């Protein structure tokens, strides 16, 4: 089964494991997203269920991952994506493995290891979780520990790892319920771009997809920020996770785009070499121009990794997306809304075609594209790059 690796970076208390537990809870039963996820390891599944139960009930919040417990300093969480069709049969499509490191491993100079860098270099996506509580202080210009930790420790540590990665970069703002209604994502984006390390990273990743995704593991009206900086749960409130499925849905489309971009760059280098050679041979090369063009096309199709071999319509989407970015067409809201409508129309048709892992993955990719298009429509400021 195709497996995609996601590295999670974030400070202690940012909410990485709670985010995964909330995502697992929301997507454990197939709903409007059109698919569901499962954790096959019963021990790991129980851990996530216990974490979510602790979030949903009682007065306390789950404790941050303990770095001193080496078994928890680099948890692997594997989520298998499945599709249930009309006859109630289930078809696995692919799986995502999240590497969830203790926050101290990232920000503590005494323990921060180069294994994080090597893992990021081979990942299909790198997810940087920014603590919404700290962003709240940062936006309010509070000279407190939350604000200082964000731009003095957290963002420099996360961007240091990200600058060496070749995969799409997703910044996830946790605890969005704390920020929603007070600040827009555009306002937060502009403030983050005032942080040199953040701005420099965005400017560096010009051939990649960089996103800023708002997420709440509990949703609105579940907890209130107290004057002492703590979050107090509302008695009897029920968590209603917001956008927790979006970071997962963005992984595959963005990773595919990145690989097509890389191959098109190789294609361009080949084409440039052909142009450079032409003067030597005069009109002779005009005879084989078409052959060379076809060779380049075959090069693109034959060199995508097996994990990124998709149906022609998906690859065509990637080609069009890249071409529009290169032509600097900037009509994201209209385009995203149009794509969303097209994908919804395709959903029922594709669901009826699900018969095996390959057709299930094709259907799943359509659902991922629908979700990412909704993100572009609802939060135009979420895209930090041209792709």
Short mmCIF file of C-alpha atoms in Angstrom, two decimals:
data_model
loop_
_atom_site.label_atom_id
_atom_site.label_comp_id
_atom_site.label_asym_id
_atom_site.label_seq_id
_atom_site.Cartn_x
_atom_site.Cartn_y
_atom_site.Cartn_z
CA UNK A 1 0.00 0.00 0.00
CA UNK A 2 1.23 3.49 -0.80
CA UNK A 3 2.55 5.19 2.34
CA UNK A 4 3.27 8.90 2.75
CA UNK A 5 5.41 10.29 5.57
CA UNK A 6 4.63 13.54 7.38
CA UNK A 7 7.03 15.10 9.90
CA UNK A 8 5.41 17.13 12.69
CA UNK A 9 7.38 20.00 14.19
CA UNK A 10 6.14 22.08 17.09
CA UNK A 11 7.00 23.28 20.56
CA UNK A 12 5.89 21.57 23.76
CA UNK A 13 2.22 22.31 24.40
CA UNK A 14 1.45 23.38 20.83
CA UNK A 15 -1.06 20.56 20.55
CA UNK A 16 0.48 18.12 18.06
CA UNK A 17 -0.77 14.89 19.63
CA UNK A 18 -4.13 16.42 20.56
CA UNK A 19 -4.48 17.48 16.92
CA UNK A 20 -3.89 13.89 15.77
CA UNK A 21 -6.35 12.56 18.34
CA UNK A 22 -8.97 15.06 17.19
CA UNK A 23 -8.35 14.24 13.52
CA UNK A 24 -8.71 10.54 14.30
CA UNK A 25 -11.97 11.16 16.14
CA UNK A 26 -13.50 13.29 13.39
CA UNK A 27 -12.49 10.99 10.53
CA UNK A 28 -13.05 7.63 12.24
CA UNK A 29 -16.48 7.32 10.58
CA UNK A 30 -17.02 8.17 6.90
CA UNK A 31 -18.93 11.44 6.61
CA UNK A 32 -19.10 14.39 4.27
CA UNK A 33 -15.35 14.09 3.62
CA UNK A 34 -16.14 10.88 1.73
CA UNK A 35 -13.56 8.66 3.44
CA UNK A 36 -12.47 7.53 6.89
CA UNK A 37 -9.19 6.76 8.64
CA UNK A 38 -8.24 3.94 10.96
CA UNK A 39 -5.32 3.11 13.23
CA UNK A 40 -4.78 -0.63 12.93
CA UNK A 41 -2.46 -0.87 15.94
CA UNK A 42 -4.93 -1.31 18.85
CA UNK A 43 -2.48 0.10 21.41
CA UNK A 44 -1.88 3.28 19.43
CA UNK A 45 -5.59 3.60 18.68
CA UNK A 46 -6.39 3.39 22.39
CA UNK A 47 -3.80 6.06 23.18
CA UNK A 48 -5.46 8.48 20.76
CA UNK A 49 -8.91 7.66 22.09
CA UNK A 50 -7.74 8.25 25.67
CA UNK A 51 -6.20 11.60 24.73
CA UNK A 52 -9.40 12.72 23.05
CA UNK A 53 -11.47 11.57 26.02
CA UNK A 54 -9.24 13.62 28.32
CA UNK A 55 -9.75 16.66 26.09
CA UNK A 56 -13.52 16.21 25.88
CA UNK A 57 -14.15 15.55 29.59
CA UNK A 58 -12.86 16.79 32.92
CA UNK A 59 -11.17 20.04 33.83
CA UNK A 60 -7.59 19.24 32.82
CA UNK A 61 -5.85 19.18 29.45
CA UNK A 62 -3.51 16.36 28.33
CA UNK A 63 0.10 16.78 29.44
CA UNK A 64 2.71 17.53 26.74
CA UNK A 65 4.69 14.57 25.45
CA UNK A 66 7.46 13.77 27.94
CA UNK A 67 10.88 13.93 26.29
CA UNK A 68 12.44 11.90 29.10
CA UNK A 69 10.36 8.92 27.97
CA UNK A 70 12.34 7.88 24.91
CA UNK A 71 9.45 5.75 23.68
CA UNK A 72 7.44 8.96 23.34
CA UNK A 73 10.10 11.28 21.94
CA UNK A 74 9.39 10.13 18.38
CA UNK A 75 5.99 8.50 18.11
CA UNK A 76 4.88 7.12 14.76
CA UNK A 77 1.18 7.28 14.05
CA UNK A 78 -0.04 5.46 10.95
CA UNK A 79 -3.49 6.32 9.63
CA UNK A 80 -4.95 4.15 6.87
CA UNK A 81 -7.40 5.97 4.58
CA UNK A 82 -10.35 3.86 3.50
CA UNK A 83 -13.48 4.27 1.39
CA UNK A 84 -16.81 2.59 2.12
CA UNK A 85 -18.96 2.19 -1.00
CA UNK A 86 -22.69 1.60 -1.49
CA UNK A 87 -22.57 -2.17 -0.93
CA UNK A 88 -20.87 -1.40 2.43
CA UNK A 89 -17.61 -3.00 1.38
CA UNK A 90 -14.44 -1.18 2.48
CA UNK A 91 -11.50 -0.40 0.21
CA UNK A 92 -8.19 0.83 1.68
CA UNK A 93 -6.58 3.50 -0.52
CA UNK A 94 -3.30 4.58 1.12
CA UNK A 95 -1.82 5.42 4.50
CA UNK A 96 -0.08 8.35 6.16
CA UNK A 97 2.61 7.96 8.81
CA UNK A 98 3.01 10.97 11.10
CA UNK A 99 6.24 11.33 13.07
CA UNK A 100 5.29 13.20 16.25
CA UNK A 101 8.36 14.41 18.13
CA UNK A 102 8.28 15.81 21.65
CA UNK A 103 8.42 19.60 21.47
CA UNK A 104 11.57 19.72 23.60
CA UNK A 105 13.44 17.76 20.96
CA UNK A 106 12.91 20.68 18.60
CA UNK A 107 13.43 23.72 20.82
CA UNK A 108 15.84 22.50 23.52
CA UNK A 109 19.40 23.10 22.32
CA UNK A 110 20.64 20.30 24.57
CA UNK A 111 18.59 17.60 22.87
CA UNK A 112 17.75 18.93 19.38
CA UNK A 113 19.09 16.30 17.00
CA UNK A 114 20.04 16.20 13.34
CA UNK A 115 17.71 13.21 12.93
CA UNK A 116 14.91 15.77 12.59
CA UNK A 117 16.71 17.28 9.60
CA UNK A 118 17.28 13.91 7.93
CA UNK A 119 13.66 12.89 8.49
CA UNK A 120 12.43 16.20 7.02
CA UNK A 121 14.61 15.72 3.93
CA UNK A 122 12.85 12.44 3.07
CA UNK A 123 9.30 13.38 4.09
CA UNK A 124 6.35 13.79 1.72
CA UNK A 125 5.28 16.85 3.75
CA UNK A 126 6.54 18.81 6.75
CA UNK A 127 3.95 20.15 9.18
CA UNK A 128 4.92 22.96 11.53
CA UNK A 129 2.41 23.44 14.33
CA UNK A 130 2.32 27.02 15.66
CA UNK A 131 0.75 27.39 19.09
CA UNK A 132 -2.39 29.52 18.75
CA UNK A 133 -2.03 30.68 22.36
CA UNK A 134 1.39 32.15 21.55
CA UNK A 135 0.12 33.72 18.33
CA UNK A 136 -2.67 35.35 20.37
CA UNK A 137 -0.08 37.08 22.54
CA UNK A 138 2.02 37.92 19.49
CA UNK A 139 -0.95 39.57 17.76
CA UNK A 140 -1.87 41.46 20.94
CA UNK A 141 1.74 42.66 21.32
CA UNK A 142 1.90 41.26 24.83
CA UNK A 143 5.46 41.20 26.15
CA UNK A 144 5.00 37.85 27.85
CA UNK A 145 6.58 34.40 27.67
CA UNK A 146 4.12 33.19 25.02
CA UNK A 147 4.98 35.94 22.55
CA UNK A 148 8.71 35.71 23.24
CA UNK A 149 8.82 31.93 22.85
CA UNK A 150 7.02 32.12 19.50
CA UNK A 151 9.47 34.38 17.67
CA UNK A 152 12.63 33.71 19.71
CA UNK A 153 12.46 29.91 19.97
CA UNK A 154 9.61 28.17 18.14
CA UNK A 155 9.68 29.72 14.66
CA UNK A 156 13.51 29.83 14.40
CA UNK A 157 13.69 26.14 15.41
CA UNK A 158 10.94 25.06 13.00
CA UNK A 159 12.26 27.06 10.04
CA UNK A 160 15.79 25.77 10.63
CA UNK A 161 14.55 22.25 9.95
CA UNK A 162 12.24 23.27 7.12
CA UNK A 163 14.89 25.07 5.11
CA UNK A 164 16.55 21.78 4.23
CA UNK A 165 13.38 19.93 3.24
CA UNK A 166 12.29 19.24 -0.32
CA UNK A 167 8.66 18.53 0.52
CA UNK A 168 5.65 20.85 0.79
CA UNK A 169 5.56 22.94 3.96
CA UNK A 170 2.38 23.36 5.96
CA UNK A 171 2.19 25.73 8.92
CA UNK A 172 -0.79 24.78 11.07
CA UNK A 173 -2.12 27.32 13.56
CA UNK A 174 -3.53 25.37 16.48
CA UNK A 175 -6.24 26.64 18.86
CA UNK A 176 -7.90 28.64 16.10
CA UNK A 177 -10.99 28.95 18.32
CA UNK A 178 -8.95 31.39 20.40
CA UNK A 179 -8.18 33.62 17.40
CA UNK A 180 -11.30 33.30 15.25
CA UNK A 181 -13.42 36.42 15.23
CA UNK A 182 -10.64 38.61 16.62
CA UNK A 183 -8.06 38.28 13.88
CA UNK A 184 -8.26 37.19 10.25
CA UNK A 185 -5.82 34.70 8.80
CA UNK A 186 -4.53 37.48 6.56
CA UNK A 187 -3.69 39.66 9.55
CA UNK A 188 -1.86 36.78 11.23
CA UNK A 189 0.00 35.96 8.02
CA UNK A 190 1.19 39.57 7.67
CA UNK A 191 2.42 39.64 11.28
CA UNK A 192 4.25 36.33 10.90
CA UNK A 193 5.99 37.69 7.81
CA UNK A 194 7.51 40.35 10.07
CA UNK A 195 9.56 37.58 11.70
CA UNK A 196 12.79 37.37 9.66
CA UNK A 197 13.19 33.59 9.83
CA UNK A 198 9.60 33.03 8.69
CA UNK A 199 9.81 35.55 5.84
CA UNK A 200 13.19 34.23 4.66
CA UNK A 201 11.89 30.67 4.56
CA UNK A 202 8.87 31.66 2.45
CA UNK A 203 11.11 33.56 0.04
CA UNK A 204 13.41 30.56 -0.18
CA UNK A 205 10.71 28.01 -1.04
CA UNK A 206 9.71 29.56 -4.35
CA UNK A 207 9.30 26.22 -6.14
CA UNK A 208 7.25 24.61 -3.38
CA UNK A 209 3.79 24.79 -1.85
CA UNK A 210 3.65 26.60 1.49
CA UNK A 211 0.36 26.84 3.39
CA UNK A 212 -0.94 28.45 6.56
CA UNK A 213 -3.84 26.35 7.88
CA UNK A 214 -6.10 27.30 10.81
CA UNK A 215 -7.13 24.35 12.97
CA UNK A 216 -8.99 23.85 16.23
CA UNK A 217 -8.99 20.45 17.89
CA UNK A 218 -12.01 21.40 20.02
CA UNK A 219 -13.84 24.06 18.01
CA UNK A 220 -15.56 27.27 19.07
CA UNK A 221 -17.21 27.79 22.47
CA UNK A 222 -15.44 24.90 24.15
CA UNK A 223 -12.96 26.84 26.29
CA UNK A 224 -12.14 30.41 27.34
CA UNK A 225 -8.77 32.10 27.82
CA UNK A 226 -8.39 33.26 31.41
CA UNK A 227 -6.38 36.33 32.54
CA UNK A 228 -3.68 34.00 33.90
CA UNK A 229 -3.10 32.60 30.40
CA UNK A 230 -4.79 29.25 31.01
CA UNK A 231 -7.62 27.79 28.94
CA UNK A 232 -10.71 26.88 30.99
CA UNK A 233 -13.18 24.37 29.57
CA UNK A 234 -16.87 25.21 29.53
CA UNK A 235 -18.93 22.81 31.62
CA UNK A 236 -20.89 20.42 29.42
CA UNK A 237 -19.42 21.72 26.15
CA UNK A 238 -18.90 19.20 23.36
CA UNK A 239 -15.79 19.44 21.14
CA UNK A 240 -16.52 20.25 17.52
CA UNK A 241 -13.16 20.01 15.74
CA UNK A 242 -12.56 22.56 13.01
CA UNK A 243 -10.49 21.89 9.88
CA UNK A 244 -8.53 19.03 11.47
CA UNK A 245 -8.94 17.01 8.25
CA UNK A 246 -7.44 19.75 6.05
CA UNK A 247 -3.70 19.24 6.77
CA UNK A 248 -4.01 15.54 5.90
CA UNK A 249 -5.94 16.34 2.70
CA UNK A 250 -3.27 18.81 1.57
CA UNK A 251 -0.38 16.36 1.78
CA UNK A 252 -0.95 14.33 -1.37
CA UNK A 253 -1.99 17.09 -3.84
CA UNK A 254 0.86 19.36 -2.72
CA UNK A 255 3.44 16.57 -2.74
CA UNK A 256 2.38 15.56 -6.25
CA UNK A 257 2.70 19.17 -7.43
CA UNK A 258 6.20 19.38 -6.00
CA UNK A 259 7.35 16.26 -7.81
CA UNK A 260 5.86 17.39 -11.11
CA UNK A 261 7.58 20.77 -10.67
CA UNK A 262 10.91 19.01 -10.12
CA UNK A 263 10.45 16.84 -13.21
CA UNK A 264 9.42 19.81 -15.33
CA UNK A 265 12.62 21.56 -14.25
CA UNK A 266 14.58 18.52 -15.41
CA UNK A 267 12.57 18.61 -18.64
CA UNK A 268 13.50 22.27 -19.13
CA UNK A 269 17.18 21.50 -18.56
CA UNK A 270 17.01 18.81 -21.25
CA UNK A 271 15.23 21.18 -23.63
CA UNK A 272 17.82 23.91 -22.98
CA UNK A 273 20.60 21.49 -23.86
CA UNK A 274 18.85 20.61 -27.11
CA UNK A 275 18.53 24.30 -28.01
CA UNK A 276 22.21 24.83 -27.22
CA UNK A 277 23.21 21.99 -29.55
CA UNK A 278 21.03 23.07 -32.49
CA UNK A 279 23.43 25.61 -34.03
CA UNK A 280 26.06 22.89 -34.47
CA UNK A 281 23.86 20.78 -36.68
CA UNK A 282 21.80 23.38 -38.54
CA UNK A 283 18.62 22.05 -40.09
CA UNK A 284 19.33 18.43 -39.21
CA UNK A 285 17.79 18.78 -35.74
CA UNK A 286 14.53 20.06 -37.18
CA UNK A 287 13.93 16.52 -38.43
CA UNK A 288 14.11 15.09 -34.92
CA UNK A 289 12.42 17.94 -32.99
CA UNK A 290 9.18 16.01 -32.67
CA UNK A 291 11.03 12.90 -31.53
CA UNK A 292 12.82 14.88 -28.83
CA UNK A 293 9.57 16.48 -27.67
CA UNK A 294 7.94 13.09 -27.33
CA UNK A 295 10.99 11.85 -25.45
CA UNK A 296 10.60 14.68 -22.92
CA UNK A 297 6.93 13.82 -22.44
CA UNK A 298 7.85 10.20 -21.81
CA UNK A 299 10.52 11.38 -19.40
CA UNK A 300 7.91 13.15 -17.28
CA UNK A 301 5.52 10.22 -17.26
CA UNK A 302 8.15 7.59 -16.61
CA UNK A 303 10.01 9.34 -13.81
CA UNK A 304 7.32 10.07 -11.28
CA UNK A 305 7.79 7.73 -8.27
CA UNK A 306 5.30 4.87 -7.95
CA UNK A 307 3.66 6.64 -5.02
CA UNK A 308 2.81 9.54 -7.34
CA UNK A 309 1.49 7.67 -10.35
CA UNK A 310 -2.11 8.83 -10.60
CA UNK A 311 -4.86 8.79 -13.20
CA UNK A 312 -4.49 11.09 -16.25
CA UNK A 313 -7.07 13.59 -14.96
CA UNK A 314 -5.12 14.04 -11.71
CA UNK A 315 -1.81 14.49 -13.54
CA UNK A 316 -3.53 16.90 -15.92
CA UNK A 317 -4.73 18.89 -12.90
CA UNK A 318 -1.14 19.11 -11.66
CA UNK A 319 0.11 20.26 -15.07
CA UNK A 320 -2.58 22.96 -15.32
CA UNK A 321 -1.98 24.11 -11.75
CA UNK A 322 1.73 24.56 -12.36
CA UNK A 323 1.20 26.29 -15.70
CA UNK A 324 -1.21 28.77 -14.15
CA UNK A 325 1.28 29.50 -11.38
CA UNK A 326 4.05 30.04 -13.89
CA UNK A 327 1.85 32.42 -15.89
CA UNK A 328 1.15 34.31 -12.65
CA UNK A 329 -2.60 33.88 -12.87
CA UNK A 330 -3.86 34.96 -9.48
CA UNK A 331 -7.59 34.24 -9.36
CA UNK A 332 -7.50 31.73 -6.54
CA UNK A 333 -10.92 32.24 -5.02
CA UNK A 334 -12.82 31.91 -8.32
CA UNK A 335 -10.66 29.02 -9.46
CA UNK A 336 -10.95 27.15 -6.16
CA UNK A 337 -14.74 27.55 -6.08
CA UNK A 338 -15.01 26.27 -9.65
CA UNK A 339 -12.76 23.30 -8.96
CA UNK A 340 -14.74 22.48 -5.82
CA UNK A 341 -17.99 22.33 -7.79
CA UNK A 342 -16.39 20.14 -10.44
CA UNK A 343 -14.99 17.78 -7.80
CA UNK A 344 -18.33 17.47 -6.01
CA UNK A 345 -19.98 16.56 -9.31
CA UNK A 346 -17.34 13.86 -9.84
CA UNK A 347 -17.65 12.43 -6.31
CA UNK A 348 -20.65 10.16 -6.84
CA UNK A 349 -19.38 8.98 -10.20
CA UNK A 350 -15.97 8.08 -8.82
CA UNK A 351 -17.44 6.40 -5.75
CA UNK A 352 -19.35 4.00 -8.00
CA UNK A 353 -16.09 3.15 -9.76
CA UNK A 354 -14.28 2.11 -6.55
CA UNK A 355 -13.40 -1.57 -6.84
CA UNK A 356 -9.81 -1.86 -5.59
CA UNK A 357 -6.94 0.08 -4.05
CA UNK A 358 -6.13 1.97 -7.26
CA UNK A 359 -9.68 3.20 -7.89
CA UNK A 360 -10.10 3.96 -4.18
CA UNK A 361 -6.98 6.15 -4.30
CA UNK A 362 -8.24 7.96 -7.38
CA UNK A 363 -11.52 8.68 -5.57
CA UNK A 364 -9.63 9.73 -2.42
CA UNK A 365 -7.48 12.16 -4.41
CA UNK A 366 -10.65 13.77 -5.73
CA UNK A 367 -11.88 14.23 -2.16
CA UNK A 368 -8.54 15.72 -1.12
CA UNK A 369 -8.72 18.20 -3.99
CA UNK A 370 -12.23 19.19 -2.93
CA UNK A 371 -11.04 19.88 0.61
CA UNK A 372 -7.98 21.88 -0.50
CA UNK A 373 -10.15 23.90 -2.87
CA UNK A 374 -12.46 24.73 0.02
CA UNK A 375 -9.44 25.92 2.01
CA UNK A 376 -8.43 28.23 -0.84
CA UNK A 377 -11.99 29.59 -1.01
CA UNK A 378 -12.60 30.02 2.74
CA UNK A 379 -9.11 31.30 3.57
CA UNK A 380 -7.44 32.93 0.53
CA UNK A 381 -4.61 34.08 2.80
CA UNK A 382 -3.68 30.46 3.53
CA UNK A 383 -1.50 30.15 0.42
CA UNK A 384 1.97 31.53 1.12
CA UNK A 385 3.46 30.46 -2.20
CA UNK A 386 2.53 30.69 -5.87
CA UNK A 387 1.80 26.95 -6.28
#
